[in-house]
PDB file of C-alpha atoms and ligand atoms in Angstrom:
ATOM      1  CA  UNK A 541       5.397   5.074  -6.935  1.00  0.00           C
ATOM      2  CA  UNK A 542       3.310   0.850  -6.598  1.00  0.00           C
ATOM      3  CA  UNK A 543      -0.146   0.124  -6.747  1.00  0.00           C
ATOM      4  CA  UNK A 544      -2.914  -0.584  -4.520  1.00  0.00           C
ATOM      5  CA  UNK A 545      -6.158  -2.263  -5.248  1.00  0.00           C
ATOM      6  CA  UNK A 546      -9.346  -2.914  -3.496  1.00  0.00           C
ATOM      7  CA  UNK A 547     -11.001  -6.121  -3.722  1.00  0.00           C
ATOM      8  CA  UNK A 548     -13.747  -7.632  -1.967  1.00  0.00           C
ATOM      9  CA  UNK A 549     -17.061  -9.584  -2.185  1.00  0.00           C
ATOM     10  CA  UNK A 550     -20.953  -8.234  -3.062  1.00  0.00           C
ATOM     11  CA  UNK A 551     -21.996  -4.857  -1.325  1.00  0.00           C
ATOM     12  CA  UNK A 552     -19.128  -5.056   1.300  1.00  0.00           C
ATOM     13  CA  UNK A 553     -18.564  -1.084   0.097  1.00  0.00           C
ATOM     14  CA  UNK A 554     -15.631  -0.801  -2.037  1.00  0.00           C
ATOM     15  CA  UNK A 555     -17.626   1.666  -4.049  1.00  0.00           C
ATOM     16  CA  UNK A 556     -18.748   4.071  -1.391  1.00  0.00           C
ATOM     17  CA  UNK A 557     -15.309   3.508   0.017  1.00  0.00           C
ATOM     18  CA  UNK A 558     -13.710   5.080  -3.456  1.00  0.00           C
ATOM     19  CA  UNK A 559     -16.334   7.652  -3.337  1.00  0.00           C
ATOM     20  CA  UNK A 560     -15.838   8.551   0.435  1.00  0.00           C
ATOM     21  CA  UNK A 561     -11.813   8.838  -0.842  1.00  0.00           C
ATOM     22  CA  UNK A 562     -12.693  11.568  -3.654  1.00  0.00           C
ATOM     23  CA  UNK A 563     -15.926  13.261  -1.581  1.00  0.00           C
ATOM     24  CA  UNK A 564     -13.037  13.803   1.305  1.00  0.00           C
ATOM     25  CA  UNK A 565     -10.812  15.814  -1.571  1.00  0.00           C
ATOM     26  CA  UNK A 566     -13.898  18.027  -2.368  1.00  0.00           C
ATOM     27  CA  UNK A 567     -14.579  18.815   1.975  1.00  0.00           C
ATOM     28  CA  UNK A 568     -10.555  18.760   2.997  1.00  0.00           C
ATOM     29  CA  UNK A 569      -8.989  20.495  -0.028  1.00  0.00           C
ATOM     30  CA  UNK A 570      -6.024  21.422   1.243  1.00  0.00           C
ATOM     31  CA  UNK A 571      -5.654  19.982   4.696  1.00  0.00           C
ATOM     32  CA  UNK A 572      -4.122  16.828   6.228  1.00  0.00           C
ATOM     33  CA  UNK A 573      -1.402  16.930   3.502  1.00  0.00           C
ATOM     34  CA  UNK A 574      -3.765  14.404   1.630  1.00  0.00           C
ATOM     35  CA  UNK A 575      -4.278  15.052  -2.256  1.00  0.00           C
ATOM     36  CA  UNK A 576      -6.232  13.295  -3.736  1.00  0.00           C
ATOM     37  CA  UNK A 577      -6.695  13.555  -7.447  1.00  0.00           C
ATOM     38  CA  UNK A 578      -8.701  11.339 -10.397  1.00  0.00           C
ATOM     39  CA  UNK A 579      -6.262  10.052 -12.590  1.00  0.00           C
ATOM     40  CA  UNK A 580      -9.121   9.181 -15.605  1.00  0.00           C
ATOM     41  CA  UNK A 581     -12.705   9.825 -16.239  1.00  0.00           C
ATOM     42  CA  UNK A 582     -14.358   7.007 -14.622  1.00  0.00           C
ATOM     43  CA  UNK A 583     -12.807   8.275 -11.312  1.00  0.00           C
ATOM     44  CA  UNK A 584     -13.845  11.831 -12.435  1.00  0.00           C
ATOM     45  CA  UNK A 585     -17.056  10.284 -12.774  1.00  0.00           C
ATOM     46  CA  UNK A 586     -17.183   8.756  -9.332  1.00  0.00           C
ATOM     47  CA  UNK A 587     -15.781  12.240  -7.908  1.00  0.00           C
ATOM     48  CA  UNK A 588     -18.412  13.866  -9.694  1.00  0.00           C
ATOM     49  CA  UNK A 589     -21.153  11.958  -8.119  1.00  0.00           C
ATOM     50  CA  UNK A 590     -19.814  11.179  -4.681  1.00  0.00           C
ATOM     51  CA  UNK A 591     -21.408  13.408  -2.587  1.00  0.00           C
ATOM     52  CA  UNK A 592     -24.465  11.593  -4.313  1.00  0.00           C
ATOM     53  CA  UNK A 593     -23.568   8.385  -3.377  1.00  0.00           C
ATOM     54  CA  UNK A 594     -22.843   9.354   0.258  1.00  0.00           C
ATOM     55  CA  UNK A 595     -25.540  11.605   0.853  1.00  0.00           C
ATOM     56  CA  UNK A 596     -28.013  10.109  -1.101  1.00  0.00           C
ATOM     57  CA  UNK A 597     -27.364   6.676  -1.159  1.00  0.00           C
ATOM     58  CA  UNK A 598     -27.190   6.938  -5.007  1.00  0.00           C
ATOM     59  CA  UNK A 599     -26.367   3.462  -6.629  1.00  0.00           C
ATOM     60  CA  UNK A 600     -23.232   4.236  -8.204  1.00  0.00           C
ATOM     61  CA  UNK A 601     -23.656   0.378 -10.197  1.00  0.00           C
ATOM     62  CA  UNK A 602     -21.560  -0.546 -13.173  1.00  0.00           C
ATOM     63  CA  UNK A 603     -24.025  -1.266 -16.156  1.00  0.00           C
ATOM     64  CA  UNK A 604     -24.386  -4.558 -17.270  1.00  0.00           C
ATOM     65  CA  UNK A 605     -21.279  -6.730 -17.215  1.00  0.00           C
ATOM     66  CA  UNK A 606     -20.204  -8.175 -20.509  1.00  0.00           C
ATOM     67  CA  UNK A 607     -16.852  -7.901 -20.807  1.00  0.00           C
ATOM     68  CA  UNK A 608     -13.670  -6.796 -19.008  1.00  0.00           C
ATOM     69  CA  UNK A 609     -13.193  -4.226 -21.542  1.00  0.00           C
ATOM     70  CA  UNK A 610     -16.693  -2.542 -20.326  1.00  0.00           C
ATOM     71  CA  UNK A 611     -15.693  -2.376 -16.565  1.00  0.00           C
ATOM     72  CA  UNK A 612     -15.290   0.861 -14.905  1.00  0.00           C
ATOM     73  CA  UNK A 613     -11.932   1.720 -14.135  1.00  0.00           C
ATOM     74  CA  UNK A 614     -11.413   4.037 -11.360  1.00  0.00           C
ATOM     75  CA  UNK A 615      -7.677   5.460 -10.780  1.00  0.00           C
ATOM     76  CA  UNK A 616      -6.047   7.802  -8.183  1.00  0.00           C
ATOM     77  CA  UNK A 617      -3.179   9.382  -7.671  1.00  0.00           C
ATOM     78  CA  UNK A 618      -2.940  10.036  -3.629  1.00  0.00           C
ATOM     79  CA  UNK A 619      -0.028  11.842  -1.883  1.00  0.00           C
ATOM     80  CA  UNK A 620      -0.249  11.613   2.158  1.00  0.00           C
ATOM     81  CA  UNK A 621       1.419  13.089   4.813  1.00  0.00           C
ATOM     82  CA  UNK A 622       2.078  12.072   7.497  1.00  0.00           C
ATOM     83  CA  UNK A 623       4.216  14.520   9.742  1.00  0.00           C
ATOM     84  CA  UNK A 624       5.290  17.833   8.422  1.00  0.00           C
ATOM     85  CA  UNK A 625       8.353  17.554   7.615  1.00  0.00           C
ATOM     86  CA  UNK A 626       8.467  14.052   6.212  1.00  0.00           C
ATOM     87  CA  UNK A 627       7.977  13.152   2.709  1.00  0.00           C
ATOM     88  CA  UNK A 628       4.825  12.219   1.862  1.00  0.00           C
ATOM     89  CA  UNK A 629       4.274   8.803   0.885  1.00  0.00           C
ATOM     90  CA  UNK A 630       2.970   8.892  -3.007  1.00  0.00           C
ATOM     91  CA  UNK A 631       1.046   5.907  -4.427  1.00  0.00           C
ATOM     92  CA  UNK A 632      -1.906   5.186  -7.023  1.00  0.00           C
ATOM     93  CA  UNK A 633      -5.229   3.562  -5.816  1.00  0.00           C
ATOM     94  CA  UNK A 634      -6.214   1.515  -8.860  1.00  0.00           C
ATOM     95  CA  UNK A 635      -9.797   0.065  -9.155  1.00  0.00           C
ATOM     96  CA  UNK A 636     -11.317  -1.693 -11.877  1.00  0.00           C
ATOM     97  CA  UNK A 637     -14.746  -2.307 -10.520  1.00  0.00           C
ATOM     98  CA  UNK A 638     -15.364  -6.465 -10.975  1.00  0.00           C
ATOM     99  CA  UNK A 639     -18.881  -7.624  -9.836  1.00  0.00           C
ATOM    100  CA  UNK A 640     -18.575  -8.957  -6.604  1.00  0.00           C
ATOM    101  CA  UNK A 641     -19.503 -11.921  -7.304  1.00  0.00           C
ATOM    102  CA  UNK A 642     -16.016 -12.561  -9.148  1.00  0.00           C
ATOM    103  CA  UNK A 643     -14.119 -12.620  -5.967  1.00  0.00           C
ATOM    104  CA  UNK A 644     -16.240 -14.795  -4.408  1.00  0.00           C
ATOM    105  CA  UNK A 645     -16.311 -17.343  -7.498  1.00  0.00           C
ATOM    106  CA  UNK A 646     -12.475 -17.402  -7.423  1.00  0.00           C
ATOM    107  CA  UNK A 647     -13.291 -20.657  -4.642  1.00  0.00           C
ATOM    108  CA  UNK A 648     -15.563 -22.370  -6.978  1.00  0.00           C
ATOM    109  CA  UNK A 649     -13.630 -24.531  -9.321  1.00  0.00           C
ATOM    110  CA  UNK A 650     -16.432 -24.446 -11.822  1.00  0.00           C
ATOM    111  CA  UNK A 651     -16.317 -20.757 -12.333  1.00  0.00           C
ATOM    112  CA  UNK A 652     -13.714 -20.281 -14.812  1.00  0.00           C
ATOM    113  CA  UNK A 653     -14.098 -17.574 -17.093  1.00  0.00           C
ATOM    114  CA  UNK A 654     -12.199 -14.601 -18.862  1.00  0.00           C
ATOM    115  CA  UNK A 655     -13.442 -11.723 -16.313  1.00  0.00           C
ATOM    116  CA  UNK A 656     -12.223 -14.162 -13.097  1.00  0.00           C
ATOM    117  CA  UNK A 657      -9.278 -14.962 -15.022  1.00  0.00           C
ATOM    118  CA  UNK A 658      -8.371 -11.230 -15.592  1.00  0.00           C
ATOM    119  CA  UNK A 659      -9.070 -10.369 -12.388  1.00  0.00           C
ATOM    120  CA  UNK A 660      -7.053 -13.285 -10.593  1.00  0.00           C
ATOM    121  CA  UNK A 661      -4.148 -11.488 -13.550  1.00  0.00           C
ATOM    122  CA  UNK A 662      -4.817  -7.874 -12.186  1.00  0.00           C
ATOM    123  CA  UNK A 663      -4.695  -8.797  -8.611  1.00  0.00           C
ATOM    124  CA  UNK A 664      -1.198 -10.441  -8.866  1.00  0.00           C
ATOM    125  CA  UNK A 665       0.167  -8.289 -11.318  1.00  0.00           C
ATOM    126  CA  UNK A 666       3.795  -7.229 -10.764  1.00  0.00           C
ATOM    127  CA  UNK A 667       3.577  -3.478  -9.929  1.00  0.00           C
ATOM    128  CA  UNK A 668       0.463  -4.301  -7.884  1.00  0.00           C
ATOM    129  CA  UNK A 669       1.944  -3.673  -3.789  1.00  0.00           C
ATOM    130  CA  UNK A 670      -0.884  -4.780  -1.663  1.00  0.00           C
ATOM    131  CA  UNK A 671      -4.171  -5.440  -2.031  1.00  0.00           C
ATOM    132  CA  UNK A 672      -7.376  -4.236   0.209  1.00  0.00           C
ATOM    133  CA  UNK A 673      -9.812  -6.467   1.164  1.00  0.00           C
ATOM    134  CA  UNK A 674     -13.043  -5.470   2.062  1.00  0.00           C
ATOM    135  CA  UNK A 675     -15.558  -8.136   4.610  1.00  0.00           C
ATOM    136  CA  UNK A 676     -18.703  -7.273   5.574  1.00  0.00           C
ATOM    137  CA  UNK A 677     -19.891  -9.749   7.309  1.00  0.00           C
ATOM    138  CA  UNK A 678     -19.763 -11.811   9.769  1.00  0.00           C
ATOM    139  CA  UNK A 679     -22.925 -13.218  10.966  1.00  0.00           C
ATOM    140  CA  UNK A 680     -22.649 -17.114  11.289  1.00  0.00           C
ATOM    141  CA  UNK A 681     -21.629 -19.158   8.023  1.00  0.00           C
ATOM    142  CA  UNK A 682     -19.462 -15.942   6.674  1.00  0.00           C
ATOM    143  CA  UNK A 683     -16.523 -17.470   8.153  1.00  0.00           C
ATOM    144  CA  UNK A 684     -16.194 -20.675   6.402  1.00  0.00           C
ATOM    145  CA  UNK A 685     -17.482 -18.969   3.305  1.00  0.00           C
ATOM    146  CA  UNK A 686     -14.927 -16.786   3.340  1.00  0.00           C
ATOM    147  CA  UNK A 687     -11.842 -18.861   4.239  1.00  0.00           C
ATOM    148  CA  UNK A 688     -12.751 -20.881   1.107  1.00  0.00           C
ATOM    149  CA  UNK A 689     -12.257 -17.835  -0.897  1.00  0.00           C
ATOM    150  CA  UNK A 690      -9.259 -16.506   1.439  1.00  0.00           C
ATOM    151  CA  UNK A 691      -7.334 -19.771   0.556  1.00  0.00           C
ATOM    152  CA  UNK A 692      -7.881 -20.419  -3.038  1.00  0.00           C
ATOM    153  CA  UNK A 693      -6.835 -16.613  -3.080  1.00  0.00           C
ATOM    154  CA  UNK A 694      -3.710 -17.517  -1.538  1.00  0.00           C
ATOM    155  CA  UNK A 695      -3.150 -20.306  -3.547  1.00  0.00           C
ATOM    156  CA  UNK A 696      -2.964 -17.989  -7.055  1.00  0.00           C
ATOM    157  CA  UNK A 697      -1.239 -15.685  -4.910  1.00  0.00           C
ATOM    158  CA  UNK A 698       1.811 -18.723  -3.985  1.00  0.00           C
ATOM    159  CA  UNK A 699       1.023 -19.613  -7.790  1.00  0.00           C
ATOM    160  CA  UNK A 700       1.668 -16.296  -9.399  1.00  0.00           C
ATOM    161  CA  UNK A 701       5.048 -15.626  -7.131  1.00  0.00           C
ATOM    162  CA  UNK A 702       3.534 -12.956  -4.722  1.00  0.00           C
ATOM    163  CA  UNK A 703       4.044 -14.461  -1.015  1.00  0.00           C
ATOM    164  CA  UNK A 704       6.694 -12.906  -0.458  1.00  0.00           C
ATOM    165  CA  UNK A 705       6.331  -9.346  -1.665  1.00  0.00           C
ATOM    166  CA  UNK A 706       2.494  -8.647  -2.026  1.00  0.00           C
ATOM    167  CA  UNK A 707       1.083  -6.639   1.165  1.00  0.00           C
ATOM    168  CA  UNK A 708      -2.419  -7.390   2.160  1.00  0.00           C
ATOM    169  CA  UNK A 709      -4.655  -4.656   4.341  1.00  0.00           C
ATOM    170  CA  UNK A 710      -7.796  -6.851   5.306  1.00  0.00           C
ATOM    171  CA  UNK A 711     -10.681  -4.632   7.131  1.00  0.00           C
ATOM    172  CA  UNK A 712     -13.671  -4.963   8.231  1.00  0.00           C
ATOM    173  CA  UNK A 713     -15.658  -2.478   7.005  1.00  0.00           C
ATOM    174  CA  UNK A 714     -18.764  -0.287   7.770  1.00  0.00           C
ATOM    175  CA  UNK A 715     -17.351  -1.125  11.425  1.00  0.00           C
ATOM    176  CA  UNK A 716     -19.602   1.989  13.212  1.00  0.00           C
ATOM    177  CA  UNK A 717     -21.833  -0.526  12.919  1.00  0.00           C
ATOM    178  CA  UNK A 718     -22.794  -1.338  17.073  1.00  0.00           C
ATOM    179  CA  UNK A 719     -21.869  -4.419  18.099  1.00  0.00           C
ATOM    180  CA  UNK A 720     -18.616  -4.230  15.949  1.00  0.00           C
ATOM    181  CA  UNK A 721     -17.367  -0.719  17.142  1.00  0.00           C
ATOM    182  CA  UNK A 722     -15.691  -1.784  20.415  1.00  0.00           C
ATOM    183  CA  UNK A 723     -13.723  -4.066  18.485  1.00  0.00           C
ATOM    184  CA  UNK A 724     -11.806  -1.362  16.450  1.00  0.00           C
ATOM    185  CA  UNK A 725      -9.708  -0.792  18.744  1.00  0.00           C
ATOM    186  CA  UNK A 726      -7.663  -4.311  18.740  1.00  0.00           C
ATOM    187  CA  UNK A 727      -9.831  -5.569  14.927  1.00  0.00           C
ATOM    188  CA  UNK A 728      -7.613  -8.508  14.988  1.00  0.00           C
ATOM    189  CA  UNK A 729      -8.439 -10.101  18.325  1.00  0.00           C
ATOM    190  CA  UNK A 730     -12.008  -8.480  18.525  1.00  0.00           C
ATOM    191  CA  UNK A 731     -13.202  -8.421  15.442  1.00  0.00           C
ATOM    192  CA  UNK A 732     -11.308 -11.110  13.318  1.00  0.00           C
ATOM    193  CA  UNK A 733      -9.622 -13.641  15.364  1.00  0.00           C
ATOM    194  CA  UNK A 734     -13.499 -13.528  17.324  1.00  0.00           C
ATOM    195  CA  UNK A 735     -15.824 -13.166  14.584  1.00  0.00           C
ATOM    196  CA  UNK A 736     -13.541 -15.098  11.393  1.00  0.00           C
ATOM    197  CA  UNK A 737     -11.366 -17.459  13.158  1.00  0.00           C
ATOM    198  CA  UNK A 738     -10.845 -19.766  10.325  1.00  0.00           C
ATOM    199  CA  UNK A 739     -10.631 -16.455   7.893  1.00  0.00           C
ATOM    200  CA  UNK A 740      -7.691 -15.101  10.244  1.00  0.00           C
ATOM    201  CA  UNK A 741      -5.741 -18.045  11.197  1.00  0.00           C
ATOM    202  CA  UNK A 742      -5.503 -18.754   7.467  1.00  0.00           C
ATOM    203  CA  UNK A 743      -4.116 -16.176   6.625  1.00  0.00           C
ATOM    204  CA  UNK A 744      -1.752 -15.619   9.518  1.00  0.00           C
ATOM    205  CA  UNK A 745      -0.519 -19.253   8.590  1.00  0.00           C
ATOM    206  CA  UNK A 746       0.021 -18.554   4.779  1.00  0.00           C
ATOM    207  CA  UNK A 747       1.199 -15.077   5.045  1.00  0.00           C
ATOM    208  CA  UNK A 748       3.955 -13.501   6.533  1.00  0.00           C
ATOM    209  CA  UNK A 749       3.160 -11.103   9.567  1.00  0.00           C
ATOM    210  CA  UNK A 750       4.822  -8.536   8.098  1.00  0.00           C
ATOM    211  CA  UNK A 751       3.048  -8.486   5.384  1.00  0.00           C
ATOM    212  CA  UNK A 752      -0.447  -9.069   6.516  1.00  0.00           C
ATOM    213  CA  UNK A 753      -2.241  -6.509   8.815  1.00  0.00           C
ATOM    214  CA  UNK A 754      -5.872  -6.373  10.214  1.00  0.00           C
ATOM    215  CA  UNK A 755      -7.668  -2.989   9.831  1.00  0.00           C
ATOM    216  CA  UNK A 756     -11.318  -1.660  10.983  1.00  0.00           C
ATOM    217  CA  UNK A 757     -12.643   0.922   8.813  1.00  0.00           C
ATOM    218  CA  UNK A 758     -15.863   2.911   8.291  1.00  0.00           C
ATOM    219  CA  UNK A 759     -16.723   5.297   5.905  1.00  0.00           C
ATOM    220  CA  UNK A 760     -19.569   6.888   7.838  1.00  0.00           C
ATOM    221  CA  UNK A 761     -17.943   6.906  10.928  1.00  0.00           C
ATOM    222  CA  UNK A 762     -19.577   7.747  14.596  1.00  0.00           C
ATOM    223  CA  UNK A 763     -21.516  11.212  15.135  1.00  0.00           C
ATOM    224  CA  UNK A 764     -19.047  12.557  17.960  1.00  0.00           C
ATOM    225  CA  UNK A 765     -15.807  11.151  19.914  1.00  0.00           C
ATOM    226  CA  UNK A 766     -18.274  10.703  22.685  1.00  0.00           C
ATOM    227  CA  UNK A 767     -21.583  10.288  21.130  1.00  0.00           C
ATOM    228  CA  UNK A 768     -20.952   6.486  19.275  1.00  0.00           C
ATOM    229  CA  UNK A 769     -23.700   6.301  17.777  1.00  0.00           C
ATOM    230  CA  UNK A 770     -23.945   5.945  13.787  1.00  0.00           C
ATOM    231  CA  UNK A 771     -23.294   8.664  11.458  1.00  0.00           C
ATOM    232  CA  UNK A 772     -25.599   6.700   8.832  1.00  0.00           C
ATOM    233  CA  UNK A 773     -29.518   6.152   8.633  1.00  0.00           C
ATOM    234  CA  UNK A 774     -30.517   3.289   6.369  1.00  0.00           C
ATOM    235  CA  UNK A 775     -32.626   4.176   3.514  1.00  0.00           C
ATOM    236  CA  UNK A 776     -35.290   2.115   1.845  1.00  0.00           C
ATOM    237  CA  UNK A 777     -34.709   3.499  -1.827  1.00  0.00           C
ATOM    238  CA  UNK A 778     -35.810   2.325  -5.205  1.00  0.00           C
ATOM    239  CA  UNK A 779     -32.612   0.094  -5.316  1.00  0.00           C
ATOM    240  CA  UNK A 780     -32.803  -1.551  -2.162  1.00  0.00           C
ATOM    241  CA  UNK A 781     -31.396  -1.122   1.460  1.00  0.00           C
ATOM    242  CA  UNK A 782     -28.990   1.894   0.978  1.00  0.00           C
ATOM    243  CA  UNK A 783     -27.019   3.504   3.826  1.00  0.00           C
ATOM    244  CA  UNK A 784     -26.523   7.373   4.110  1.00  0.00           C
ATOM    245  CA  UNK A 785     -24.564   9.562   5.367  1.00  0.00           C
ATOM    246  CA  UNK A 786     -26.608  10.978   8.577  1.00  0.00           C
ATOM    247  CA  UNK A 787     -25.295  14.507   9.323  1.00  0.00           C
ATOM    248  CA  UNK A 788     -23.046  15.366   6.841  1.00  0.00           C
ATOM    249  CA  UNK A 789     -21.490  18.577   9.451  1.00  0.00           C
ATOM    250  CA  UNK A 790     -20.304  15.638  11.227  1.00  0.00           C
ATOM    251  CA  UNK A 791     -18.500  13.931   8.840  1.00  0.00           C
ATOM    252  CA  UNK A 792     -15.306  11.691  10.445  1.00  0.00           C
ATOM    253  CA  UNK A 793     -15.176   8.032   8.651  1.00  0.00           C
ATOM    254  CA  UNK A 794     -13.005   5.618  10.506  1.00  0.00           C
ATOM    255  CA  UNK A 795      -9.259   4.451   8.960  1.00  0.00           C
ATOM    256  CA  UNK A 796      -9.948   5.372   5.558  1.00  0.00           C
ATOM    257  CA  UNK A 797      -6.322   6.111   4.900  1.00  0.00           C
ATOM    258  CA  UNK A 798      -4.177   4.231   7.702  1.00  0.00           C
ATOM    259  CA  UNK A 799      -4.736   0.294   5.461  1.00  0.00           C
ATOM    260  CA  UNK A 800      -3.601   2.379   2.867  1.00  0.00           C
ATOM    261  CA  UNK A 801      -1.115   4.016   4.005  1.00  0.00           C
ATOM    262  CA  UNK A 802       0.582   1.278   5.416  1.00  0.00           C
ATOM    263  CA  UNK A 803       0.491  -1.066   1.614  1.00  0.00           C
ATOM    264  CA  UNK A 804       1.907   1.969   0.423  1.00  0.00           C
ATOM    265  CA  UNK A 805       4.337   2.271   3.138  1.00  0.00           C
ATOM    266  CA  UNK A 806       5.103  -1.406   5.029  1.00  0.00           C
TER     267      UNK A 806
HETATM  268  N1  GDP B 901     -23.417   0.792   7.345  1.00  0.00           N
HETATM  269  C1  GDP B 901     -22.230   1.178   6.351  1.00  0.00           C
HETATM  270  N2  GDP B 901     -22.739   0.375   5.927  1.00  0.00           N
HETATM  271  C2  GDP B 901     -21.879   1.070   4.510  1.00  0.00           C
HETATM  272  C3  GDP B 901     -20.604   1.447   4.792  1.00  0.00           C
HETATM  273  N3  GDP B 901     -20.056   1.688   3.311  1.00  0.00           N
HETATM  274  C4  GDP B 901     -20.828   1.410   2.433  1.00  0.00           C
HETATM  275  N4  GDP B 901     -21.975   0.831   3.468  1.00  0.00           N
HETATM  276  C5  GDP B 901     -23.509   0.951   2.235  1.00  0.00           C
HETATM  277  O1  GDP B 901     -23.310  -0.819   1.728  1.00  0.00           O
HETATM  278  C6  GDP B 901     -24.007  -1.179   0.732  1.00  0.00           C
HETATM  279  C7  GDP B 901     -22.898  -1.631  -0.017  1.00  0.00           C
HETATM  280  O2  GDP B 901     -21.790  -0.525  -0.534  1.00  0.00           O
HETATM  281  P1  GDP B 901     -21.527  -0.591  -1.924  1.00  0.00           P
HETATM  282  O3  GDP B 901     -20.304   0.098  -1.908  1.00  0.00           O
HETATM  283  O4  GDP B 901     -22.022  -0.704  -3.245  1.00  0.00           O
HETATM  284  O5  GDP B 901     -20.871  -2.221  -1.769  1.00  0.00           O
HETATM  285  P2  GDP B 901     -19.596  -2.660  -3.450  1.00  0.00           P
HETATM  286  O6  GDP B 901     -20.603  -3.348  -3.753  1.00  0.00           O
HETATM  287  O7  GDP B 901     -18.868  -3.247  -2.449  1.00  0.00           O
HETATM  288  O8  GDP B 901     -19.537  -2.071  -4.058  1.00  0.00           O
HETATM  289  C8  GDP B 901     -24.681   0.484   0.437  1.00  0.00           C
HETATM  290  O9  GDP B 901     -25.604   0.424   1.174  1.00  0.00           O
HETATM  291  C9  GDP B 901     -23.791   1.147   1.232  1.00  0.00           C
HETATM  292  O10 GDP B 901     -24.503   2.618   1.755  1.00  0.00           O
HETATM  293  C10 GDP B 901     -19.933   1.776   5.877  1.00  0.00           C
HETATM  294  O11 GDP B 901     -19.332   2.273   6.192  1.00  0.00           O
HETATM  295  N5  GDP B 901     -21.239   1.664   7.312  1.00  0.00           N
HETATM  296 MG1   MG B 902     -19.673  -1.622  -6.227  1.00  0.00          MG
END
């Protein structure tokens, strides 16, 4: 049973994604052959507060990070049975809640601190089978920024000898947004190639095709099959902008599990 880690820049939706997995477990207790078990105290905490995070937009930010030891550390055991007759796919989702800037700073040659070091070590540990990388921006200029980060990330991956055996699922998060939603059907072409072409080229050039896949995911999803209005409202709360679920009874997150399933099974 391998490990999968979730990484990505600031505000790309990592915490909300985890909360959604935990919340889904409440919603669909025994359905669809999905079981999600929080494995430690931090994970239990986020599971307990999942509903607030998704429905009320409660910020769930780690308090000041002064050392690696104080970073929240989530770990869930996940088992997905995709087809009734197949054995379930089991894996562990691990997520150490590094501040998003740690990921963004890997492209900065001067940012070299202990947290940075440890982040890199954790991503490329031998027991990690795959990384889910969340990106959420696509406006002009973002491609260059992401491309710098990804290029460096791939160099570090190579230096640790993981180029041939680490799977990468690269996902555009928050894809219920109107401009992105139609692109979800072929995210590689219509989201990544189109909006983040340099980043996509770098990934395709350096990672073997069998080890990379592009996804579109949305934690909030849309209202209905034939009603593609986003199932979210933007709230301006105390802590700034937060998005929350619009109609809880219609909640159908898009593609949350698919990248995990592929990362674990290949
Ligand atoms: N539109 C939309 N917003 C989202 C989605 N997932 C998260 N967000 C919002 O994006 C912001 C940052 O999310 P957060 O999970 O804190 O990002 P993190 O910094 O990567 O952990 C919050 O306001 C979330 O409500 C999504 O699927 N769609
Ligand atoms: Mg977070």
